[in-house]
Coordinates of C-alpha atoms in Angstrom, one line a residue:
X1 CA 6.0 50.4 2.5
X2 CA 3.2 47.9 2.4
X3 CA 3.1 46.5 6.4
X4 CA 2.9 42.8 6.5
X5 CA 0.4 40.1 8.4
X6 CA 3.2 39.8 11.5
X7 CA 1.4 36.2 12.3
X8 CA 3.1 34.4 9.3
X9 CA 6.8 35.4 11.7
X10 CA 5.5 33.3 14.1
X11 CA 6.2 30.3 12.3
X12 CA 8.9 28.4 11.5
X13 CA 11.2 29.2 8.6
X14 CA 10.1 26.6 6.7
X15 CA 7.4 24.1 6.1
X16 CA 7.9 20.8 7.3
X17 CA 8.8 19.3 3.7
X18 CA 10.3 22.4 2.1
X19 CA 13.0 21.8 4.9
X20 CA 12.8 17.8 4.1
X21 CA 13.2 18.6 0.8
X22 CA 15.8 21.0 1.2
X23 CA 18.2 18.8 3.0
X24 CA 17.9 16.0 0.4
X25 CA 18.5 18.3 -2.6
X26 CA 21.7 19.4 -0.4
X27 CA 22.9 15.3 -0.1
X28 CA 22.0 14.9 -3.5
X29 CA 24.2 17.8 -4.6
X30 CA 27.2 15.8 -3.0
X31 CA 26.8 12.5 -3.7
X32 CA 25.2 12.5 -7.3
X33 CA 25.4 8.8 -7.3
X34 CA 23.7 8.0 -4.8
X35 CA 20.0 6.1 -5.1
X36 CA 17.4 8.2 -2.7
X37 CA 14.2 6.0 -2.0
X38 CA 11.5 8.7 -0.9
X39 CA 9.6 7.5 1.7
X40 CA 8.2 10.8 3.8
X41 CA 5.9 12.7 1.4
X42 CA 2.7 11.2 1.3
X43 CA 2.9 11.4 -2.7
X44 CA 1.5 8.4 -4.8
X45 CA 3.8 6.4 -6.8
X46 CA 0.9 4.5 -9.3
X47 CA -1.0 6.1 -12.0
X48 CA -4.3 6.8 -11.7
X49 CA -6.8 3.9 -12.3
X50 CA -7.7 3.7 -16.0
X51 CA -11.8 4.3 -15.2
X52 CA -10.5 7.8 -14.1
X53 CA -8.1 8.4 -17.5
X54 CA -11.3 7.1 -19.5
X55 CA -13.9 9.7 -18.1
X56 CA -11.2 12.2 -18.5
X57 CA -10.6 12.1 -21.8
X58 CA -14.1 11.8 -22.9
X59 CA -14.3 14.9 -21.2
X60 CA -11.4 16.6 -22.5
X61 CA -12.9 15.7 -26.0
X62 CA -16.4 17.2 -24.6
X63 CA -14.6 20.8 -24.3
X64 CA -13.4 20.4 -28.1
X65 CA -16.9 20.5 -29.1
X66 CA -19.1 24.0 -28.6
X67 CA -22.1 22.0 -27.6
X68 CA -20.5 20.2 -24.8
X69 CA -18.1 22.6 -23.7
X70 CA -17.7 23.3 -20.0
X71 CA -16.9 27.0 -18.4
X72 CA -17.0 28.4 -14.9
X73 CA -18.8 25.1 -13.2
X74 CA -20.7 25.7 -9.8
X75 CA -18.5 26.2 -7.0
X76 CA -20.3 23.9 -5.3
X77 CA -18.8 21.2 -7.4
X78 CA -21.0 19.5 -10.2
X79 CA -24.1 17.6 -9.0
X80 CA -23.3 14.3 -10.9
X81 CA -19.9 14.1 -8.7
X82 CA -22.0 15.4 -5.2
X83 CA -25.0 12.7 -6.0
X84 CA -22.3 10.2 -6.3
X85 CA -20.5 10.8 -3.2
X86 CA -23.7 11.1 -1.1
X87 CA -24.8 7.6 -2.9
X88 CA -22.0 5.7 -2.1
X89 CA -19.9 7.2 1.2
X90 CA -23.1 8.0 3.0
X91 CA -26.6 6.4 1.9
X92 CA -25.4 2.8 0.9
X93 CA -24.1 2.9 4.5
X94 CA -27.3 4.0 6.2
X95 CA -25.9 7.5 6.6
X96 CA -28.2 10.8 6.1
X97 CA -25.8 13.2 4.1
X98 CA -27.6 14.7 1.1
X99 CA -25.3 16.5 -1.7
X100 CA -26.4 19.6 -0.9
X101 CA -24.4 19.2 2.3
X102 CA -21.2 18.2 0.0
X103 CA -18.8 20.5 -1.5
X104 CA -16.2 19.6 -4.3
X105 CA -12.8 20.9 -4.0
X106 CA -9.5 20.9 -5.1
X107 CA -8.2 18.8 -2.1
X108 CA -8.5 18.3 1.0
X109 CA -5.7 19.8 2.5
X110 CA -6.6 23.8 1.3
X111 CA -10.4 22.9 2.7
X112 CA -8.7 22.1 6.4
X113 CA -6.7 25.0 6.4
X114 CA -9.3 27.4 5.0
X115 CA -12.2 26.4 6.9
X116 CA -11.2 28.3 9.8
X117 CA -11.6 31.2 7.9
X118 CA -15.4 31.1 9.1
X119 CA -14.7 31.3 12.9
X120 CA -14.6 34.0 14.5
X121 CA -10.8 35.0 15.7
X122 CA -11.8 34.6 19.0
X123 CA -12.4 30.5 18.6
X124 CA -10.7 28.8 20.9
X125 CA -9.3 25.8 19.4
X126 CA -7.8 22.3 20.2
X127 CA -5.1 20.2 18.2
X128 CA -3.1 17.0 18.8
X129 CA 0.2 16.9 19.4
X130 CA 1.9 15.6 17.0
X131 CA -0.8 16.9 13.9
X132 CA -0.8 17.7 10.3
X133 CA 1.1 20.9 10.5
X134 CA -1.6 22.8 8.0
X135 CA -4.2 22.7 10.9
X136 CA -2.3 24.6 13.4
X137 CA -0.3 26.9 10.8
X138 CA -3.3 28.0 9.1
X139 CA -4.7 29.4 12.4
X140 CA -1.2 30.9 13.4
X141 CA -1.1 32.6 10.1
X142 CA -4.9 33.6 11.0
X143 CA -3.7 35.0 14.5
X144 CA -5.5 33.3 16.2
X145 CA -3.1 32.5 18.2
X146 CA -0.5 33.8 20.7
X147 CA 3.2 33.3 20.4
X148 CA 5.4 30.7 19.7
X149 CA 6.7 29.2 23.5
X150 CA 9.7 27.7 23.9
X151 CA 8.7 24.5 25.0
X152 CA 7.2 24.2 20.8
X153 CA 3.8 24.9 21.7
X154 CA 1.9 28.3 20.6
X155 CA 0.2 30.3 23.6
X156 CA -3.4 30.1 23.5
X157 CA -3.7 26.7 21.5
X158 CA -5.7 23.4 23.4
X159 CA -2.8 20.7 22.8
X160 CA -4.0 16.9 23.1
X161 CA -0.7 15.4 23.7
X162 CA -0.7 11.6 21.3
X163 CA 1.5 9.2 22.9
X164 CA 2.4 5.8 23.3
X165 CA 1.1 5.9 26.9
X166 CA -2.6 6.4 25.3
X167 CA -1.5 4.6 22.1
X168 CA -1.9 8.2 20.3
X169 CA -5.2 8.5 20.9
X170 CA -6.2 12.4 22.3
X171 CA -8.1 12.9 25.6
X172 CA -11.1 15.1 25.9
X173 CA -9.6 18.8 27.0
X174 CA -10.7 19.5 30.6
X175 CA -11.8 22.9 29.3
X176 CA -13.7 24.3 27.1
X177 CA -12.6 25.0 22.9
X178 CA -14.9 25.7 20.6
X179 CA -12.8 24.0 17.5
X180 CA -11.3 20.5 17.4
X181 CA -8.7 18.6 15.0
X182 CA -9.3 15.0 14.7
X183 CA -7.8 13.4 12.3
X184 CA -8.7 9.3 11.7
X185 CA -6.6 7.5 10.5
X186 CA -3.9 9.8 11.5
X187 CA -1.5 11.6 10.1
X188 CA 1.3 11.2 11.0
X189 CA 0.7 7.9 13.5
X190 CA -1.3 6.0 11.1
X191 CA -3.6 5.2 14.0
X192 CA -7.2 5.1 14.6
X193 CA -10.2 6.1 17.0
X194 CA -12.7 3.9 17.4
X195 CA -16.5 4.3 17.8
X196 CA -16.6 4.7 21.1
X197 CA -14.3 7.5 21.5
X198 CA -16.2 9.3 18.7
X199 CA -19.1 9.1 21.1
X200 CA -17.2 10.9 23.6
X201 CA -15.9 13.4 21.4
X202 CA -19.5 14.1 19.8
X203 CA -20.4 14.2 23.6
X204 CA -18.1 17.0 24.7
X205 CA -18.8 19.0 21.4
X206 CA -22.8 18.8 22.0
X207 CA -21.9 19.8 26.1
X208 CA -19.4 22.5 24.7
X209 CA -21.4 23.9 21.7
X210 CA -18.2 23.2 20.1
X211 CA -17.5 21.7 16.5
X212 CA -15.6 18.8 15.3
X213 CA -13.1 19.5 12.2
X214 CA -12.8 15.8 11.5
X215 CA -10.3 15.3 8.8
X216 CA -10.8 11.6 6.9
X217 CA -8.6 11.9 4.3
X218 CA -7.5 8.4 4.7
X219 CA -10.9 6.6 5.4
X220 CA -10.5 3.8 2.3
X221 CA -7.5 2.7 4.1
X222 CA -9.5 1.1 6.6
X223 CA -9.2 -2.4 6.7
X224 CA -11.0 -3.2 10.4
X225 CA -14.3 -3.2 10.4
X226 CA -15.0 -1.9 14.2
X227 CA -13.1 1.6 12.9
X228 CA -15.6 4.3 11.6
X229 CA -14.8 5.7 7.9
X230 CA -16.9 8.8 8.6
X231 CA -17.6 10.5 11.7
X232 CA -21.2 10.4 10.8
X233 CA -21.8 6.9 12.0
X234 CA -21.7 8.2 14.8
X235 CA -25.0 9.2 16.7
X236 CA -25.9 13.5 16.9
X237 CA -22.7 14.0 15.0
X238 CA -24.5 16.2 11.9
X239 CA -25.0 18.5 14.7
X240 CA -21.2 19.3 15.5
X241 CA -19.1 18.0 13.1
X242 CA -17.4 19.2 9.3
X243 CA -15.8 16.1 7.6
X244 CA -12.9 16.4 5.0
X245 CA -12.0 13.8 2.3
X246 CA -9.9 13.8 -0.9
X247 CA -9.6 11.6 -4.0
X248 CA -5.4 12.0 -3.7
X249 CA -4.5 9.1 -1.9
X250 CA -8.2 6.8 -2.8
X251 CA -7.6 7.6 -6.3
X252 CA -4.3 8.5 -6.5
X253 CA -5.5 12.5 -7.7
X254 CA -2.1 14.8 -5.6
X255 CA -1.1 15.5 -8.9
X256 CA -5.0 16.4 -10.7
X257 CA -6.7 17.7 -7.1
X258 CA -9.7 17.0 -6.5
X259 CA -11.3 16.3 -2.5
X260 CA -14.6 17.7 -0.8
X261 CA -15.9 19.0 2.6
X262 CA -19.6 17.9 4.1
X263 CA -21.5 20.3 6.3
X264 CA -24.8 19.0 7.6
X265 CA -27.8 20.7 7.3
X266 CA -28.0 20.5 10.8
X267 CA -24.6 22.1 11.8
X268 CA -24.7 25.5 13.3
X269 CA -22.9 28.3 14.4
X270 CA -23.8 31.8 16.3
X271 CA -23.4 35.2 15.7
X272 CA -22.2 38.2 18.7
X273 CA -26.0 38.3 19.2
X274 CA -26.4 34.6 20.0
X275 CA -28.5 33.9 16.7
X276 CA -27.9 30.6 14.9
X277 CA -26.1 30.6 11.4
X278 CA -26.1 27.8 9.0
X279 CA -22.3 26.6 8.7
X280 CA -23.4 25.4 5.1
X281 CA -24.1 28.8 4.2
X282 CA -21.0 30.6 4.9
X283 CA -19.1 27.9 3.7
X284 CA -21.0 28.4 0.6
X285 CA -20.6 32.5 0.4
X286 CA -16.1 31.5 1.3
X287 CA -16.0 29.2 -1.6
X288 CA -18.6 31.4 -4.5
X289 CA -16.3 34.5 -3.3
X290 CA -12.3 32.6 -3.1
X291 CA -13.0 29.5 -5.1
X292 CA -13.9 29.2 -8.7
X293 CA -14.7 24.9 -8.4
X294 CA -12.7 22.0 -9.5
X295 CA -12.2 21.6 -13.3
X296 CA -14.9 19.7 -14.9
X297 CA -12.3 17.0 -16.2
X298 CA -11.3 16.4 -13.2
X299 CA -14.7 15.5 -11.3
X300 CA -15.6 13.4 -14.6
X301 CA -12.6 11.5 -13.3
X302 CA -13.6 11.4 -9.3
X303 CA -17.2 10.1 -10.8
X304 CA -15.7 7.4 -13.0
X305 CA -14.1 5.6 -9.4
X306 CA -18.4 5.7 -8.7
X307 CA -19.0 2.2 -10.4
X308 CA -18.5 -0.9 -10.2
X309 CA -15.2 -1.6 -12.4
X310 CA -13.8 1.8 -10.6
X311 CA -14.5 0.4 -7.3
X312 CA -12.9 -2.7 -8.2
X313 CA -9.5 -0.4 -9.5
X314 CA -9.3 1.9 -6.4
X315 CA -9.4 -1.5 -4.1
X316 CA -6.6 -3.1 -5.9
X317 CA -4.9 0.3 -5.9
X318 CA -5.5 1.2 -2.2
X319 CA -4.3 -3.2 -1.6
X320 CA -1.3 -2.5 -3.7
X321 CA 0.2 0.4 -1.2
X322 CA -1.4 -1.2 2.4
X323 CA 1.0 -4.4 1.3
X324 CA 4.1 -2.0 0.6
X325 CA 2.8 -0.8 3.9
X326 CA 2.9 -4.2 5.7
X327 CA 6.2 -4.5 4.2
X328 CA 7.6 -1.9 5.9
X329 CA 5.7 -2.3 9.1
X330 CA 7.5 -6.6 9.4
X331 CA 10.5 -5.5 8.1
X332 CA 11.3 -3.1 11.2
X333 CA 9.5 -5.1 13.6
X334 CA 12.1 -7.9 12.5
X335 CA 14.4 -5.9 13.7
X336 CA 13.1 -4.9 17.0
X337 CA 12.2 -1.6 15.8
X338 CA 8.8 -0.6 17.8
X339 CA 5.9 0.6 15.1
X340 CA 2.4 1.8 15.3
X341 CA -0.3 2.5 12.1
X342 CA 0.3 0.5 8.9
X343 CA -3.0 -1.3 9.4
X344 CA -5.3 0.9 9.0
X345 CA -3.5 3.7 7.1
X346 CA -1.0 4.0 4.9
X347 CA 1.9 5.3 7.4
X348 CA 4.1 3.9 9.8
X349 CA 5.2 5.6 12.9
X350 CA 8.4 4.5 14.4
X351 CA 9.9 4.5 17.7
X352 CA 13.7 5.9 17.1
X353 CA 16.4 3.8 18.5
X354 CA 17.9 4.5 21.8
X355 CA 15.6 7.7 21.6
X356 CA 18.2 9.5 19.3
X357 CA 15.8 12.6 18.2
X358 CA 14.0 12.4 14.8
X359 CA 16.4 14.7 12.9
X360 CA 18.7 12.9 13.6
X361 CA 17.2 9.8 12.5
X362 CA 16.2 11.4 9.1
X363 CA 20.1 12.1 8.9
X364 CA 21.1 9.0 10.0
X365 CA 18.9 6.9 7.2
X366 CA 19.7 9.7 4.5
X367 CA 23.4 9.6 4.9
X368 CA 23.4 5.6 5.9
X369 CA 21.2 4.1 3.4
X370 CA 20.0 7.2 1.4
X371 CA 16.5 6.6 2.0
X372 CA 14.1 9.3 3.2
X373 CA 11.1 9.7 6.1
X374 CA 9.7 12.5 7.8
X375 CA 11.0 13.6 11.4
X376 CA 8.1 13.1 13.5
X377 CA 9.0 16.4 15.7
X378 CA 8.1 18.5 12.2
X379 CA 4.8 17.6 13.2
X380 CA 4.9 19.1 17.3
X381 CA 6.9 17.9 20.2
X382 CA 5.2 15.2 21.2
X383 CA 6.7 13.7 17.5
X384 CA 10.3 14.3 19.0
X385 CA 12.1 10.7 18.9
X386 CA 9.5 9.0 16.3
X387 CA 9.6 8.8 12.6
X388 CA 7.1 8.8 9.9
X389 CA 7.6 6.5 6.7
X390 CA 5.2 6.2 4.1
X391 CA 3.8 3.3 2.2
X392 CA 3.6 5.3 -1.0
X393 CA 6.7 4.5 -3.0
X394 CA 6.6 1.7 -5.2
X395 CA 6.8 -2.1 -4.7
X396 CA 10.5 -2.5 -5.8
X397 CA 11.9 1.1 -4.0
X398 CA 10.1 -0.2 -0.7
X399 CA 11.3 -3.9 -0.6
X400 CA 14.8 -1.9 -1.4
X401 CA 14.4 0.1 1.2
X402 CA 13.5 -2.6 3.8
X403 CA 16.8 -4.6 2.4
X404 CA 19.1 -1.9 3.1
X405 CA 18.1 -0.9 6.5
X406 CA 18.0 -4.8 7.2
X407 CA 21.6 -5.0 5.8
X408 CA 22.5 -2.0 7.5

């Protein structure tokens, strides 16, 4: 019999939203009338902007044709998309990231979890508290790291605790790691960091030879102009950080997949010898040996948001769930409900009342007013008594939603 990788019985039994999703199907079961509003997947609600549908079906009708047809694309990700994404996320805003450093995937969630795949096991890394469960579980499931302790934490993992006390903002480890997780804006919190503790970050990684795994997924959200939208504004960071974005929630692509990851030219790692390895390079050898490249009709539809008119749509479309997102934001705040993020990203992070835990908050509002968040301890102890809800539903479910907890 076939032995099995023992670090995927670390884990919990289930994913965070399998178990969310799990419970509701149960509530559903027995009470078949009732009206769920989802509110805690961070799934889009609004079809995709109609520059995107237009560049996909031209290029649907390109692969009808034997002259323009389309096979096995670079892994890389086509050059048209790259050039685009280097022209107007990094040049137009005095930033030195050539496409060459940019690769196209199919979202930015798989590159976070797979990138750790080209650190050595030994990596010591460092991870907020509460965080995006795919950081931590992909390194768990990687073994590289120690058991699960009873307090929730995993033994040999750098936690940054993110409370209200330092308005969820993680301090510099007083150690040395040789990974770090930052995610801005956050998920969950839906906060922010702000230049100046970038600097310091980009300061410990030089001092520590360490690198930044800086995961922007929700930079177009950014609505203050004294918060970064890539790391790289930030002085010396091309030589210790990897940043992550994605097209799901700018364009609205969970459902088509499409994101990419940029490595600097200047980003390096070392071998057991102490010789310096281009990052880009075995990122590059990863993806041509795992990764066969986005579909071609889908990065014709990541280009098309590359122009004016689709600039205009992805504004409106990114407007259209921040003001859902205000919506809920004043509607608890009416009701003396404490909240953080909502103005710079696209999730609200709740205080629970009278510090009941967040389980029993999600079973609360299910059972209550059959609407559904996201417990914020699914996402570490330090999320234990806070809530995520997110501003993805549409206008109508989330102005319902508001009424009924209001009414409540």
């Amino acid at each position: 019999m076939a032995l099995i990788n023992e670090n995927y019985q670390k884990l919990s039994k289930n994913y965070l939203f399998s178990e969310i999703a799990r419970r509701v199907e149960k509530f559903q079961n027995e009470n078949p009338n009732a009206k769920i509003i989802r509110l805690g997947i961070g799934d889009v609600t609004q079809p995709l902007p109609q520059v995107c549908i237009d560049a996909m079906k031209k290029a649907v009708e390109e692969m009808s044709d034997a002259k323009t047809f389309r096979g096995y694309g670079p892994e890389q990700g086509y050059k048209f998309l790259r050039e685009k994404i280097a022209e107007y996320n990094y040049k137009r805003r005095g930033l030195k990231i050539d496409s060459e450093e940019i690769f196209i995937s199919d979202g930015s969630k798989c590159d976070c979890g797979n990138i750790q795949e080209i650190f050595s096991i030994e990596s010591k890394i460092a991870i907020a508290d509460p965080v995006y469960p795919v950081y931590l579980d992909t390194n768990v499931m990687a073994g590289r790291t120690g058991e699960l302790k009873s307090d929730g934490h995993f033994e040999g993992v750098v936690y940054l605790p993110c409370t209200e006390e330092n308005n969820f903002s993680p301090s510099i480890p007083d150690e040395h790691v040789d990974l770090i997780y930052l995610c801005s804006p956050n998920n969950p919190t839906g906060t922010t960091l702000s230049k100046d503790t970038l600097k310091k970050w980009i300061e410990y990684a030089k001092e520590n030879e360490a690198i930044i795994l800086y995961d922007a997924a929700y930079a177009a959200y950014i609505t203050e102009k004294n918060i970064p939208q890539s790391i790289y504004e930030i002085e010396d960071a091309e030589e210790c950080a990897i940043e992550f974005r994605s097209f799901s929630k700018t364009a609205g692509f969970t459902g088509t997949r499409c994101g990419y990851v940029v490595i600097p030219n200047e980003l390096f790692g070392k071998n057991k010898f102490g010789e310096k390895i281009l990052l880009k390079d075995l990122w590059l050898r990863r993806q041509t040996t795992k990764f066969n490249g986005t579909a071609y009709i889908v990065q014709r539809g990541a280009e098309a948001i590359y122009s004016e008119e689709g600039q205009k749509q992805i504004k409106n479309l990114v407007g259209y769930y921040m003001e859902n997102a205000k919506i809920i934001r004043e509607g608890f705040e009416k009701i003396g409900m404490k909240t953080y993020g909502g103005i710079n990203a696209p999730y609200i992070w709740l205080k629970t009342p009278k510090n009941i835990s967040s389980w029993e908050f999600f079973d609360k509002l299910l059972n209550e007013v059959n609407i559904v968040g996201t417990p914020g301890a699914g996402f570490g102890p330090c999320g234990e008594n806070y809530f995520r809800l997110t501003a993805f539903g549409n206008r109508e479910n989330t102005i319902e939603a508001m009424n009924r907890i209001k009414n409540n």
